[in-house]
Amino acid sequence: MLPAMPPAHPFDDDKLKEECGVFGVIGMTDAANFVALGLHALQHRGQEAGGIVSHDPEEGFNSARRFGYVRDNFTSQKLMETLPGPLAIGHVRYSTAGSKGAVIRDVQPFFGEFSMGGAAIAHNGNITNANALRKELIDRGSIFQSSSDSECIIHLMARSLQRNIPERMEDALRRVEGAFSIVAMTRTKMMGVRDPLGVRPLVLGQLGDGWVLSSETCALDIIGAQFVRDIEPGEMVVISKTGVESHYPFRPVPSRFCIFEHVYFSRPDSILGGRSVYETRRQIGVELARENPVDADLVCPVPDSGTPAAIGFSQESGIPYAMGIIRNQYMGRTFIEPTEHIRNMGVRLKLNVNRALIKGKRVILVDDSVVRGTTSRKIKDMILDAGAAEVHFRIASPPTAWPCFYGVDTPQRDKLLAATMTEDQMRDHLAVDSLKFISLDGLYRAVGEAKGRNNECPQYCDACFSGEYPVAPSDMIEKGFEMEAAQ
């Protein structure tokens, strides 16, 4: 068993973990090579492991699943030659359900043989009734190979009585609760599906005569594909040599796209729902400055996720923007930490304060979120050690007070700082001169809702801030989780 991958963010132990990323290509020679490039662009969505399944008319299905970064595994010509064919799908993983260790059987895409042929599936999201489905399927004779919730879909498809694989997938997904954006393939077709709420992203692109499905538009850019459109909430597309067919197998419900995709998860060069992620994050900084002004000398981002919001805060406030914290881009997975003293220096190995800039200054630090608060305390200490006169935190999201059950690895609620403390108590706990979060209304304005949040029917899933879950997390409720904010 290999160790899990190190965090991509310098303080990822105190960040909400991205879910997963999916990517697929049909109609291109050596499609797996394009998938590898797409997964590389989606690496921020999952650094633990990755996998690719391809199909070739002569050689059939082939797969490769590996721990670690895409660049360390799927750039080998020898490996890529084992994945021939004009059709391939791939997945990068951070485990949000199932085993938290590095277990190769949990690495997607998953593959199954059906009476009408084989199929592979890659899933981004989380099935909130997976425990109940798994128990039912095992009681009926299914044998699971992984601990992943996604494998339930394969078993539901196997038990479906529908006549072909796309129809079996529709049938299976009607039993599933929660969030899912799926890329799947048969011998001749590629499929993409979003759950009725559209919680997780999925887009369609075109590359010459071929078609592409991706979690984000930034992965289309890396292979030179043209963005066509978002897959709509509740839509299933079936792509073959005859083109793209669209189906709507689910009962329509109001969309609830994950608002944290705009705040942190997606790459800033992606487009979500027609909006630039970078521009949205910059506008979050603008709203944050309007809501929570403070007299200071410098606005500094916590790299790298706080950068666009810090730029917006600086532009709106008129306070100079500065790179007060420098990130070491070469902090790698194999760095040797031989002594306890060296291990305790880990923070400084990843980030360093620009002392000449910070000394004697009143500093505004802009970060995307506060989860446990351990990151904020370490960074505050570094800034003060460098001689800062004052430290003010401005956070580009509302207080994270509730766990996510839709494909994001979140600490238990009692480990979330905002679940147990008021804003003033958090300020005292972090020992900073001031601490302010953008309001939920301010966040909605930044993503394009001019009047802020509509409490009767919010356009986004904001459960991690509000506690209002659009789909009841059945498995967690059975374990005793109380949705008190939604009652």
Coordinates of N, CA and C in Angstrom, one line a residue, residues 75-154:
T75 N 2.3 9.9 -18.2 CA 3.2 10.5 -19.2 C 4.2 9.5 -19.8
S76 N 4.1 8.3 -19.3 CA 5.0 7.2 -19.8 C 4.4 6.7 -21.1
Q77 N 5.2 6.7 -22.2 CA 4.8 6.2 -23.5 C 4.5 4.7 -23.4
K78 N 5.3 4.0 -22.6 CA 5.0 2.6 -22.5 C 3.6 2.3 -21.9
L79 N 3.3 3.1 -20.9 CA 1.9 2.9 -20.3 C 0.8 3.3 -21.2
M80 N 1.0 4.5 -21.9 CA -0.1 5.0 -22.7 C -0.3 4.1 -23.9
E81 N 0.7 3.3 -24.4 CA 0.5 2.4 -25.5 C -0.4 1.2 -25.1
T82 N -0.6 1.0 -23.8 CA -1.5 0.0 -23.4 C -2.9 0.4 -23.3
L83 N -3.2 1.7 -23.7 CA -4.5 2.3 -23.7 C -4.9 2.8 -25.0
P84 N -5.0 1.9 -26.0 CA -5.3 2.4 -27.4 C -6.8 2.6 -27.6
G85 N -7.1 3.2 -28.7 CA -8.5 3.4 -29.1 C -9.0 4.8 -29.2
P86 N -10.1 5.0 -29.9 CA -10.7 6.3 -30.1 C -11.6 6.8 -29.0
L87 N -11.7 6.0 -27.9 CA -12.7 6.3 -26.8 C -12.0 6.0 -25.5
A88 N -12.0 7.0 -24.6 CA -11.4 6.8 -23.3 C -12.0 7.8 -22.3
I89 N -12.1 7.4 -21.0 CA -12.5 8.2 -20.0 C -11.5 8.1 -18.8
G90 N -11.5 9.2 -18.0 CA -10.5 9.2 -16.9 C -11.1 9.9 -15.6
H91 N -10.3 9.7 -14.5 CA -10.8 10.2 -13.2 C -9.6 10.5 -12.4
V92 N -9.6 11.7 -11.7 CA -8.6 12.0 -10.6 C -9.4 12.0 -9.3
R93 N -8.8 11.5 -8.3 CA -9.5 11.1 -7.1 C -9.0 11.8 -5.8
Y94 N -9.9 12.3 -5.0 CA -9.6 12.5 -3.6 C -10.8 11.8 -2.9
S95 N -10.5 10.9 -2.0 CA -11.5 10.0 -1.5 C -12.4 10.9 -0.6
T96 N -13.7 10.9 -0.9 CA -14.7 11.6 -0.1 C -15.7 10.6 0.5
A97 N -15.7 9.4 0.0 CA -16.5 8.3 0.5 C -15.8 7.0 0.4
G98 N -16.0 6.1 1.3 CA -15.2 4.9 1.2 C -13.9 5.0 2.0
S99 N -13.0 4.1 1.6 CA -11.7 4.0 2.3 C -10.9 5.3 2.2
K100 N -10.3 5.8 3.3 CA -9.4 6.9 3.3 C -8.0 6.6 3.0
G101 N -7.7 5.3 3.0 CA -6.3 4.9 2.7 C -6.2 4.8 1.2
A102 N -4.9 4.5 0.8 CA -4.6 4.3 -0.7 C -4.9 2.9 -1.1
V103 N -6.0 2.6 -1.6 CA -6.4 1.2 -2.0 C -6.7 1.2 -3.5
I104 N -6.0 0.4 -4.2 CA -6.1 0.5 -5.7 C -7.5 0.2 -6.2
R105 N -8.2 -0.7 -5.5 CA -9.5 -1.1 -6.0 C -10.6 0.1 -5.9
D106 N -10.2 1.1 -5.1 CA -11.1 2.3 -5.0 C -10.9 3.3 -6.1
V107 N -9.8 3.1 -6.9 CA -9.5 4.1 -7.9 C -10.4 3.9 -9.1
Q108 N -11.0 5.0 -9.6 CA -11.9 5.0 -10.7 C -11.1 5.3 -12.0
P109 N -11.7 5.0 -13.2 CA -13.0 4.6 -13.5 C -13.3 3.1 -13.1
F110 N -14.5 2.8 -12.7 CA -14.9 1.4 -12.5 C -15.4 0.8 -13.8
F111 N -15.2 -0.5 -13.9 CA -15.6 -1.2 -15.1 C -16.4 -2.4 -14.8
G112 N -17.4 -2.7 -15.6 CA -18.2 -3.9 -15.4 C -18.6 -4.5 -16.8
E113 N -18.8 -5.8 -16.8 CA -19.2 -6.6 -18.0 C -20.7 -6.9 -17.8
F114 N -21.5 -6.4 -18.8 CA -23.0 -6.7 -18.8 C -23.3 -7.6 -20.0
S115 N -24.5 -8.1 -20.0 CA -24.9 -9.0 -21.1 C -24.8 -8.4 -22.5
M116 N -24.9 -7.1 -22.6 CA -24.8 -6.4 -23.9 C -23.4 -5.8 -24.1
G117 N -22.4 -6.1 -23.2 CA -21.1 -5.6 -23.4 C -20.6 -4.9 -22.1
G118 N -19.3 -4.4 -22.2 CA -18.7 -3.8 -21.0 C -19.1 -2.3 -21.0
A119 N -18.9 -1.7 -19.8 CA -19.1 -0.3 -19.6 C -18.2 0.1 -18.4
A120 N -17.7 1.4 -18.5 CA -16.9 2.0 -17.5 C -17.5 3.3 -17.0
I121 N -17.3 3.7 -15.8 CA -17.9 4.8 -15.2 C -17.0 5.6 -14.3
A122 N -17.0 6.9 -14.4 CA -16.2 7.8 -13.5 C -17.2 8.8 -12.9
H123 N -17.1 9.0 -11.6 CA -18.1 9.7 -10.9 C -17.5 10.8 -10.0
N124 N -18.0 12.0 -10.1 CA -17.6 13.1 -9.3 C -18.9 13.5 -8.5
G125 N -18.7 13.5 -7.2 CA -19.9 13.8 -6.3 C -19.9 12.8 -5.1
N126 N -21.1 12.7 -4.6 CA -21.3 11.7 -3.4 C -22.7 11.3 -3.4
I127 N -22.9 10.0 -3.2 CA -24.2 9.4 -3.2 C -24.6 9.3 -1.7
T128 N -25.7 10.1 -1.3 CA -26.0 10.2 0.1 C -26.8 9.1 0.6
N129 N -27.3 8.2 -0.2 CA -28.0 7.0 0.3 C -27.2 5.7 -0.1
A130 N -25.9 5.9 -0.2 CA -25.1 4.7 -0.7 C -25.1 3.6 0.3
N131 N -25.1 3.8 1.6 CA -25.1 2.8 2.6 C -26.3 1.9 2.5
A132 N -27.5 2.5 2.3 CA -28.7 1.8 2.2 C -28.7 1.0 0.9
L133 N -28.3 1.6 -0.2 CA -28.2 0.9 -1.5 C -27.2 -0.3 -1.4
R134 N -26.1 -0.1 -0.8 CA -25.1 -1.1 -0.7 C -25.6 -2.3 0.0
K135 N -26.3 -2.0 1.2 CA -26.8 -3.1 2.0 C -27.9 -3.9 1.2
E136 N -28.7 -3.2 0.5 CA -29.7 -3.9 -0.3 C -29.1 -4.7 -1.4
L137 N -28.1 -4.2 -2.1 CA -27.5 -4.9 -3.2 C -26.7 -6.1 -2.7
I138 N -26.0 -6.0 -1.6 CA -25.3 -7.2 -1.0 C -26.3 -8.2 -0.6
D139 N -27.4 -7.8 0.1 CA -28.4 -8.8 0.5 C -29.0 -9.5 -0.7
R140 N -29.0 -8.9 -1.9 CA -29.5 -9.5 -3.1 C -28.4 -10.3 -3.9
G141 N -27.2 -10.3 -3.4 CA -26.2 -11.2 -4.0 C -25.1 -10.4 -4.7
S142 N -25.1 -9.1 -4.7 CA -24.0 -8.4 -5.3 C -22.7 -8.5 -4.5
I143 N -21.6 -8.6 -5.2 CA -20.3 -8.7 -4.6 C -19.5 -7.4 -4.9
F144 N -19.2 -6.6 -3.9 CA -18.5 -5.3 -4.1 C -17.0 -5.5 -4.1
Q145 N -16.3 -4.8 -5.0 CA -14.9 -4.9 -5.0 C -14.2 -3.7 -4.4
S146 N -15.0 -2.6 -4.1 CA -14.4 -1.4 -3.5 C -15.2 -0.9 -2.4
S147 N -14.7 0.1 -1.7 CA -15.5 0.7 -0.6 C -16.1 2.0 -1.1
S148 N -16.0 2.3 -2.4 CA -16.5 3.6 -3.0 C -18.0 3.5 -3.2
D149 N -18.7 4.7 -2.9 CA -20.1 4.8 -3.1 C -20.5 4.7 -4.6
S150 N -19.5 5.0 -5.5 CA -19.7 5.0 -6.9 C -20.0 3.6 -7.5
E151 N -19.5 2.6 -6.8 CA -19.6 1.3 -7.3 C -21.1 0.8 -7.3
C152 N -21.9 1.5 -6.4 CA -23.3 1.1 -6.4 C -24.0 1.3 -7.7
I153 N -23.5 2.3 -8.5 CA -24.2 2.6 -9.8 C -23.9 1.4 -10.7
I154 N -22.7 0.8 -10.7 CA -22.4 -0.3 -11.6 C -23.4 -1.5 -11.2

